[in-house]
Coordinates of C-alpha atoms in Angstrom, one line a residue:
M299 CA 75.3 -42.5 -176.9
S300 CA 78.2 -43.0 -175.2
S301 CA 81.1 -46.0 -175.8
N302 CA 79.3 -49.3 -175.1
V303 CA 81.5 -52.4 -174.4
V304 CA 81.0 -55.8 -176.2
K305 CA 82.1 -58.7 -176.8
A306 CA 84.1 -60.1 -179.6
I307 CA 86.2 -62.4 -180.9
R308 CA 89.8 -61.6 -181.0
I309 CA 93.1 -62.6 -181.7
E310 CA 96.5 -62.3 -180.6
Q311 CA 98.8 -64.3 -182.7
H312 CA 98.1 -66.9 -186.1
G313 CA 96.8 -70.7 -186.0
G314 CA 93.9 -72.9 -185.5
P315 CA 90.8 -72.1 -184.4
E316 CA 92.5 -72.4 -180.4
V317 CA 93.6 -68.7 -181.4
L318 CA 90.2 -67.4 -181.7
K319 CA 89.4 -65.6 -177.6
L320 CA 85.9 -63.9 -176.5
V321 CA 86.8 -60.5 -175.1
D322 CA 85.5 -57.3 -174.2
V323 CA 86.1 -54.3 -176.4
E324 CA 84.5 -51.2 -176.3
V325 CA 82.9 -49.3 -179.3
S326 CA 82.9 -45.6 -179.5
A327 CA 80.4 -43.6 -180.2
P328 CA 80.6 -43.6 -184.4
A329 CA 83.2 -41.7 -186.5
P330 CA 81.8 -39.0 -189.0
N331 CA 81.7 -41.0 -191.9
E332 CA 80.3 -43.7 -189.4
V333 CA 77.5 -45.5 -187.9
T334 CA 77.2 -48.6 -184.9
I335 CA 75.2 -51.7 -185.5
R336 CA 74.3 -54.1 -182.3
Q337 CA 74.6 -56.8 -184.3
H338 CA 72.1 -60.0 -184.9
A339 CA 74.1 -62.3 -187.1
I340 CA 77.3 -63.0 -188.5
G341 CA 78.3 -64.4 -191.7
L342 CA 81.1 -67.4 -192.2
N343 CA 83.5 -67.0 -194.8
F344 CA 86.5 -69.1 -196.2
I345 CA 87.9 -65.8 -196.3
D346 CA 88.3 -65.5 -192.3
I347 CA 90.1 -68.2 -192.0
Y348 CA 92.6 -67.1 -194.2
F349 CA 92.8 -64.1 -192.1
R350 CA 93.4 -66.1 -189.4
T351 CA 96.0 -68.3 -190.0
G352 CA 97.6 -65.8 -191.9
L353 CA 97.7 -66.9 -195.5
Y354 CA 96.2 -63.2 -195.9
P355 CA 98.5 -61.0 -193.8
H356 CA 96.8 -58.1 -191.5
P357 CA 98.8 -56.6 -188.4
L358 CA 98.1 -58.4 -184.9
P359 CA 96.3 -58.0 -183.0
H360 CA 93.0 -58.1 -184.9
G361 CA 89.0 -59.7 -185.1
L362 CA 87.6 -61.3 -188.2
G363 CA 85.4 -61.4 -190.1
F364 CA 83.5 -59.4 -192.8
E365 CA 79.8 -60.2 -193.3
A366 CA 76.5 -59.4 -190.8
A367 CA 73.2 -57.8 -190.0
G368 CA 72.0 -55.8 -187.3
V369 CA 70.7 -52.3 -186.8
V370 CA 71.7 -48.8 -186.1
E371 CA 72.3 -47.8 -182.5
A372 CA 74.1 -44.4 -183.2
V373 CA 74.8 -42.3 -186.6
G374 CA 78.0 -40.3 -187.9
A375 CA 77.1 -37.0 -188.5
D376 CA 78.4 -36.7 -191.8
V377 CA 75.5 -40.1 -192.5
R378 CA 72.7 -38.9 -194.9
H379 CA 71.5 -42.3 -195.8
L380 CA 70.9 -44.1 -192.5
K381 CA 69.2 -43.6 -189.4
V382 CA 68.5 -45.3 -186.3
G383 CA 66.9 -48.0 -186.1
D384 CA 67.3 -49.2 -189.7
R385 CA 67.9 -52.6 -190.4
V386 CA 70.9 -52.9 -191.9
A387 CA 73.7 -55.0 -193.4
Y388 CA 77.3 -55.3 -194.9
G389 CA 79.9 -57.7 -196.7
Q390 CA 82.6 -56.0 -196.9
S391 CA 84.1 -53.9 -193.9
P392 CA 87.3 -53.5 -192.2
L393 CA 88.4 -57.1 -190.4
G394 CA 86.0 -57.1 -186.8
A395 CA 82.3 -58.6 -187.9
Y396 CA 82.8 -61.2 -185.1
A397 CA 81.4 -58.8 -182.6
E398 CA 77.6 -58.2 -180.4
A399 CA 78.7 -55.0 -181.6
R400 CA 81.0 -52.2 -184.3
N401 CA 80.8 -49.3 -186.0
V402 CA 81.2 -49.3 -190.0
P403 CA 82.3 -47.2 -192.2
A404 CA 78.2 -46.0 -193.7
A405 CA 79.9 -46.3 -197.5
Q406 CA 79.3 -50.2 -197.2
V407 CA 76.3 -50.6 -194.9
V408 CA 72.7 -50.9 -197.0
K409 CA 69.3 -51.3 -195.9
I410 CA 67.4 -54.4 -195.4
P411 CA 64.3 -55.0 -197.6
K412 CA 60.9 -55.9 -195.6
G413 CA 60.9 -59.9 -196.2
I414 CA 64.5 -60.6 -196.0
S415 CA 65.6 -62.1 -192.0
F416 CA 69.2 -60.0 -190.3
E417 CA 70.3 -64.6 -190.7
E418 CA 69.7 -64.2 -194.5
A419 CA 70.8 -60.9 -195.2
A420 CA 74.8 -61.3 -192.8
A421 CA 74.4 -64.8 -194.9
I422 CA 74.3 -63.7 -198.3
M423 CA 76.2 -60.5 -198.4
L424 CA 79.1 -61.2 -199.1
K425 CA 78.4 -64.4 -201.1
G426 CA 75.5 -63.1 -203.1
L427 CA 77.7 -59.5 -204.2
T428 CA 80.2 -61.9 -204.8
V429 CA 78.3 -63.9 -207.2
Q430 CA 76.4 -60.8 -208.7
Y431 CA 80.1 -59.4 -209.1
L432 CA 81.0 -62.6 -210.8
F433 CA 78.2 -63.1 -213.0
R434 CA 76.7 -59.5 -213.7
Q435 CA 80.5 -57.3 -213.5
T436 CA 83.6 -59.7 -214.1
Y437 CA 81.6 -62.1 -217.7
R438 CA 78.2 -61.0 -217.9
L439 CA 76.1 -63.3 -218.6
Q440 CA 73.4 -62.8 -221.2
G441 CA 70.9 -65.9 -220.5
H442 CA 72.1 -68.5 -223.2
E443 CA 75.6 -70.6 -222.0
T444 CA 76.7 -73.3 -220.8
I445 CA 79.5 -72.9 -217.2
L446 CA 81.7 -74.8 -214.4
F447 CA 81.4 -74.0 -211.9
H448 CA 83.1 -75.6 -208.8
A449 CA 82.3 -76.0 -204.7
A450 CA 79.1 -75.9 -206.1
A451 CA 77.2 -76.9 -203.0
G452 CA 79.0 -74.4 -200.9
G453 CA 77.7 -71.4 -199.2
V454 CA 78.5 -68.8 -202.8
G455 CA 77.8 -72.0 -204.7
L456 CA 74.7 -72.4 -204.0
I457 CA 73.4 -69.0 -204.8
A458 CA 75.2 -69.9 -208.5
C459 CA 73.1 -72.4 -209.1
Q460 CA 70.2 -70.3 -208.3
W461 CA 71.4 -67.3 -210.2
A462 CA 72.3 -69.4 -213.1
K463 CA 69.0 -71.2 -213.5
A464 CA 66.9 -67.1 -213.1
L465 CA 69.3 -65.9 -215.9
G466 CA 68.4 -69.3 -217.9
V467 CA 72.1 -70.0 -217.9
K468 CA 72.9 -73.5 -217.8
L469 CA 75.3 -74.1 -214.2
I470 CA 77.7 -77.4 -214.1
G471 CA 79.2 -78.0 -211.3
T472 CA 81.6 -79.6 -209.7
V473 CA 80.9 -81.5 -206.0
S474 CA 82.7 -84.2 -203.8
S475 CA 79.8 -86.5 -202.8
P476 CA 76.6 -87.5 -204.3
E477 CA 74.9 -85.3 -201.5
K478 CA 76.6 -82.6 -202.3
A479 CA 74.9 -83.1 -206.0
E480 CA 72.0 -83.5 -205.2
L481 CA 71.9 -80.3 -203.3
A482 CA 73.4 -78.6 -206.2
K483 CA 71.3 -79.6 -208.3
A484 CA 67.8 -78.8 -206.1
H485 CA 69.0 -75.4 -206.7
G486 CA 69.1 -75.4 -209.6
A487 CA 72.6 -76.6 -211.1
W488 CA 72.1 -77.9 -215.0
E489 CA 74.5 -80.9 -214.5
T490 CA 76.9 -82.0 -211.2
I491 CA 80.0 -83.5 -211.9
D492 CA 81.7 -85.2 -208.7
Y493 CA 85.5 -85.0 -208.3
S494 CA 86.0 -87.5 -206.8
R495 CA 84.9 -90.2 -209.1
E496 CA 84.8 -88.5 -212.8
N497 CA 86.9 -86.4 -214.4
V498 CA 86.2 -82.6 -214.5
V499 CA 88.0 -82.1 -217.9
E500 CA 86.1 -85.1 -220.1
R501 CA 82.4 -84.7 -217.9
V502 CA 82.5 -81.0 -219.5
L503 CA 83.8 -82.2 -222.7
E504 CA 80.9 -84.5 -223.4
L505 CA 77.9 -82.1 -221.5
T506 CA 79.0 -79.9 -223.8
G507 CA 79.2 -81.6 -227.3
G508 CA 83.1 -81.1 -227.3
K509 CA 82.8 -77.4 -226.8
K510 CA 83.7 -76.9 -224.2
V511 CA 82.9 -73.9 -221.8
P512 CA 83.7 -69.8 -222.5
V513 CA 83.4 -69.2 -218.3
V514 CA 84.8 -70.6 -216.1
Y515 CA 84.3 -69.7 -212.1
D516 CA 87.0 -71.2 -209.5
G517 CA 86.8 -70.2 -205.7
V518 CA 89.1 -73.7 -205.6
G519 CA 92.2 -72.8 -206.6
K520 CA 95.5 -74.7 -206.7
D521 CA 94.0 -77.7 -207.2
T522 CA 90.7 -77.2 -209.8
W523 CA 93.5 -75.0 -212.4
E524 CA 95.1 -76.9 -213.9
A525 CA 91.5 -78.9 -214.8
S526 CA 89.5 -75.0 -215.3
L527 CA 91.6 -74.0 -218.7
D528 CA 91.3 -77.4 -220.2
C529 CA 87.2 -77.0 -220.0
I530 CA 87.0 -73.9 -221.2
E531 CA 86.9 -72.7 -225.4
P532 CA 89.7 -71.0 -226.7
R533 CA 89.9 -67.2 -226.4
G534 CA 87.9 -68.5 -223.2
L535 CA 88.0 -66.7 -219.7
M536 CA 89.1 -68.3 -216.7
V537 CA 88.1 -66.1 -213.3
S538 CA 89.7 -67.5 -210.3
F539 CA 87.9 -65.7 -207.3
G540 CA 89.1 -67.9 -204.5
N541 CA 91.5 -70.3 -203.2
A542 CA 90.4 -72.9 -200.7
S543 CA 92.2 -75.2 -202.0
G544 CA 95.4 -73.1 -201.6
P545 CA 96.7 -70.1 -203.4
V546 CA 98.2 -70.5 -207.5
K547 CA 101.4 -70.2 -208.1
G548 CA 104.3 -70.2 -210.5
V549 CA 101.7 -69.4 -213.2
D550 CA 103.6 -70.0 -216.5
L551 CA 101.7 -67.0 -219.2
A552 CA 102.7 -69.6 -221.7
I553 CA 100.3 -71.9 -220.8
L554 CA 97.2 -69.3 -221.8
N555 CA 98.4 -69.6 -225.6
Q556 CA 98.9 -73.2 -225.1
K557 CA 95.4 -73.9 -224.3
G558 CA 93.9 -71.9 -226.3
S559 CA 94.6 -67.8 -225.9
L560 CA 92.5 -68.0 -223.3
Y561 CA 91.8 -64.6 -220.3
V562 CA 92.7 -65.2 -216.3
T563 CA 91.1 -62.5 -214.1
R564 CA 91.6 -62.6 -210.6
P565 CA 89.4 -60.3 -209.4
S566 CA 87.2 -59.0 -206.3
L567 CA 84.3 -57.9 -204.7
G568 CA 85.9 -54.9 -203.2
V569 CA 86.6 -53.4 -206.4
H570 CA 83.8 -54.1 -208.2
V571 CA 81.5 -52.0 -205.5
N572 CA 84.4 -49.8 -204.7
T573 CA 81.5 -47.2 -204.7
P574 CA 78.3 -46.9 -202.6
E575 CA 75.7 -46.8 -206.0
K576 CA 77.5 -49.4 -207.4
L577 CA 77.5 -51.4 -203.9
A578 CA 73.2 -50.6 -203.8
A579 CA 73.0 -51.2 -207.8
A580 CA 74.9 -55.5 -207.3
A581 CA 72.4 -55.5 -203.6
K582 CA 69.4 -54.7 -205.3
E583 CA 69.7 -57.2 -207.5
L584 CA 71.0 -59.7 -204.9
F585 CA 67.7 -58.9 -202.6
D586 CA 65.4 -58.5 -205.5
L587 CA 66.5 -62.4 -206.4
V588 CA 65.7 -62.9 -202.9
T589 CA 62.4 -61.3 -202.6
K590 CA 61.4 -63.0 -206.0
K591 CA 62.4 -66.4 -203.9
K592 CA 64.3 -67.0 -207.3
I593 CA 67.8 -67.2 -204.9
K594 CA 66.7 -69.1 -201.3
V595 CA 69.5 -68.8 -198.8
R596 CA 70.5 -72.0 -197.0
I597 CA 71.6 -71.4 -193.5
D598 CA 72.6 -75.0 -192.5
Q599 CA 75.2 -74.3 -189.6
R600 CA 73.8 -71.8 -186.6
Y601 CA 76.7 -71.2 -183.6
T602 CA 76.6 -68.4 -181.1
L603 CA 79.6 -66.0 -180.8
A604 CA 81.9 -68.2 -178.1
E605 CA 81.7 -70.9 -180.5
V606 CA 82.9 -69.4 -183.1
G607 CA 86.2 -72.3 -183.1
E608 CA 83.7 -75.2 -183.6
A609 CA 82.8 -73.1 -186.1
H610 CA 85.8 -72.3 -188.7
A611 CA 86.7 -76.5 -187.7
A612 CA 83.8 -77.2 -189.6
L613 CA 84.0 -74.6 -192.4
A614 CA 88.0 -76.2 -193.0
S615 CA 86.9 -79.3 -193.0
R616 CA 84.6 -79.4 -196.1
K617 CA 81.3 -80.8 -193.8
T618 CA 79.4 -78.0 -193.9
T619 CA 76.1 -76.4 -196.8
G620 CA 75.1 -74.4 -197.8
A621 CA 76.1 -71.3 -195.6
T622 CA 76.7 -70.5 -192.1
V623 CA 75.9 -67.6 -189.0
L624 CA 76.9 -66.9 -186.1
T625 CA 73.0 -65.8 -183.5
L626 CA 73.0 -63.0 -181.0
D627 CA 69.8 -62.7 -180.5

């Protein structure tokens, strides 16, 4: 395939949604270990905002986005597990998923099974694989636990609610409104706590009969750090996997002692799916739950590539529920 010109989003400086520019970029033939993907749907995630604002630094100018789904258009010389015409998706890639077509390292790409659409795959790869490593690798849930999961009505949260239910785990989800509480419950949350009206720590104590929980999954960060620690039983685990409210800073390790000899970890997806085999196994577990209808992919917002600024504004304002995708069809 000769090089071709496609539309893509680039930023030349950090800032608000206005820094997102739709430009023409050239897609060259894939390197030996890459595939060229003609993209049909692109997933949006909070981490995209961190890169846009510069919270997560990356040399400028650069693209945005880590996950998408589409069709393989060209295959590098060393790639064996993919061929032209395969329906594929990825949830971890070099920055730049906001594009009509692009080259992606083949080791980060998996085939999409029949019965899962491009939009579903793009909406679920990063979020779904996040839940996979949190629930099956970071703290491996056995099926009888009661756990606390923050932001249960968000994109990751709604998958977590369903996955917990499929495992027989009682998930207590924090939410910011009665509508979001209903949404989380409809997706399998055992109980919800509306943190705008209720005290999270007191409610967790009530719901667990004073026992607290063995693990808290916290993608919120700064605003929930202290409350999260107060919900964990002695020698339990605090899993901090994101910072939607800002990063947790200046932690005094003695607090882990005071709160009950607690453990804390700050894991990331990349380390958990760092080989094609690990990625394939995690994706299979996720896709199996989707094809069995144990996990339904809820896409509540759709935008075109040109509307990406609006999409970012909606995501940042906490107005979104479920997943947000950019569509290219």
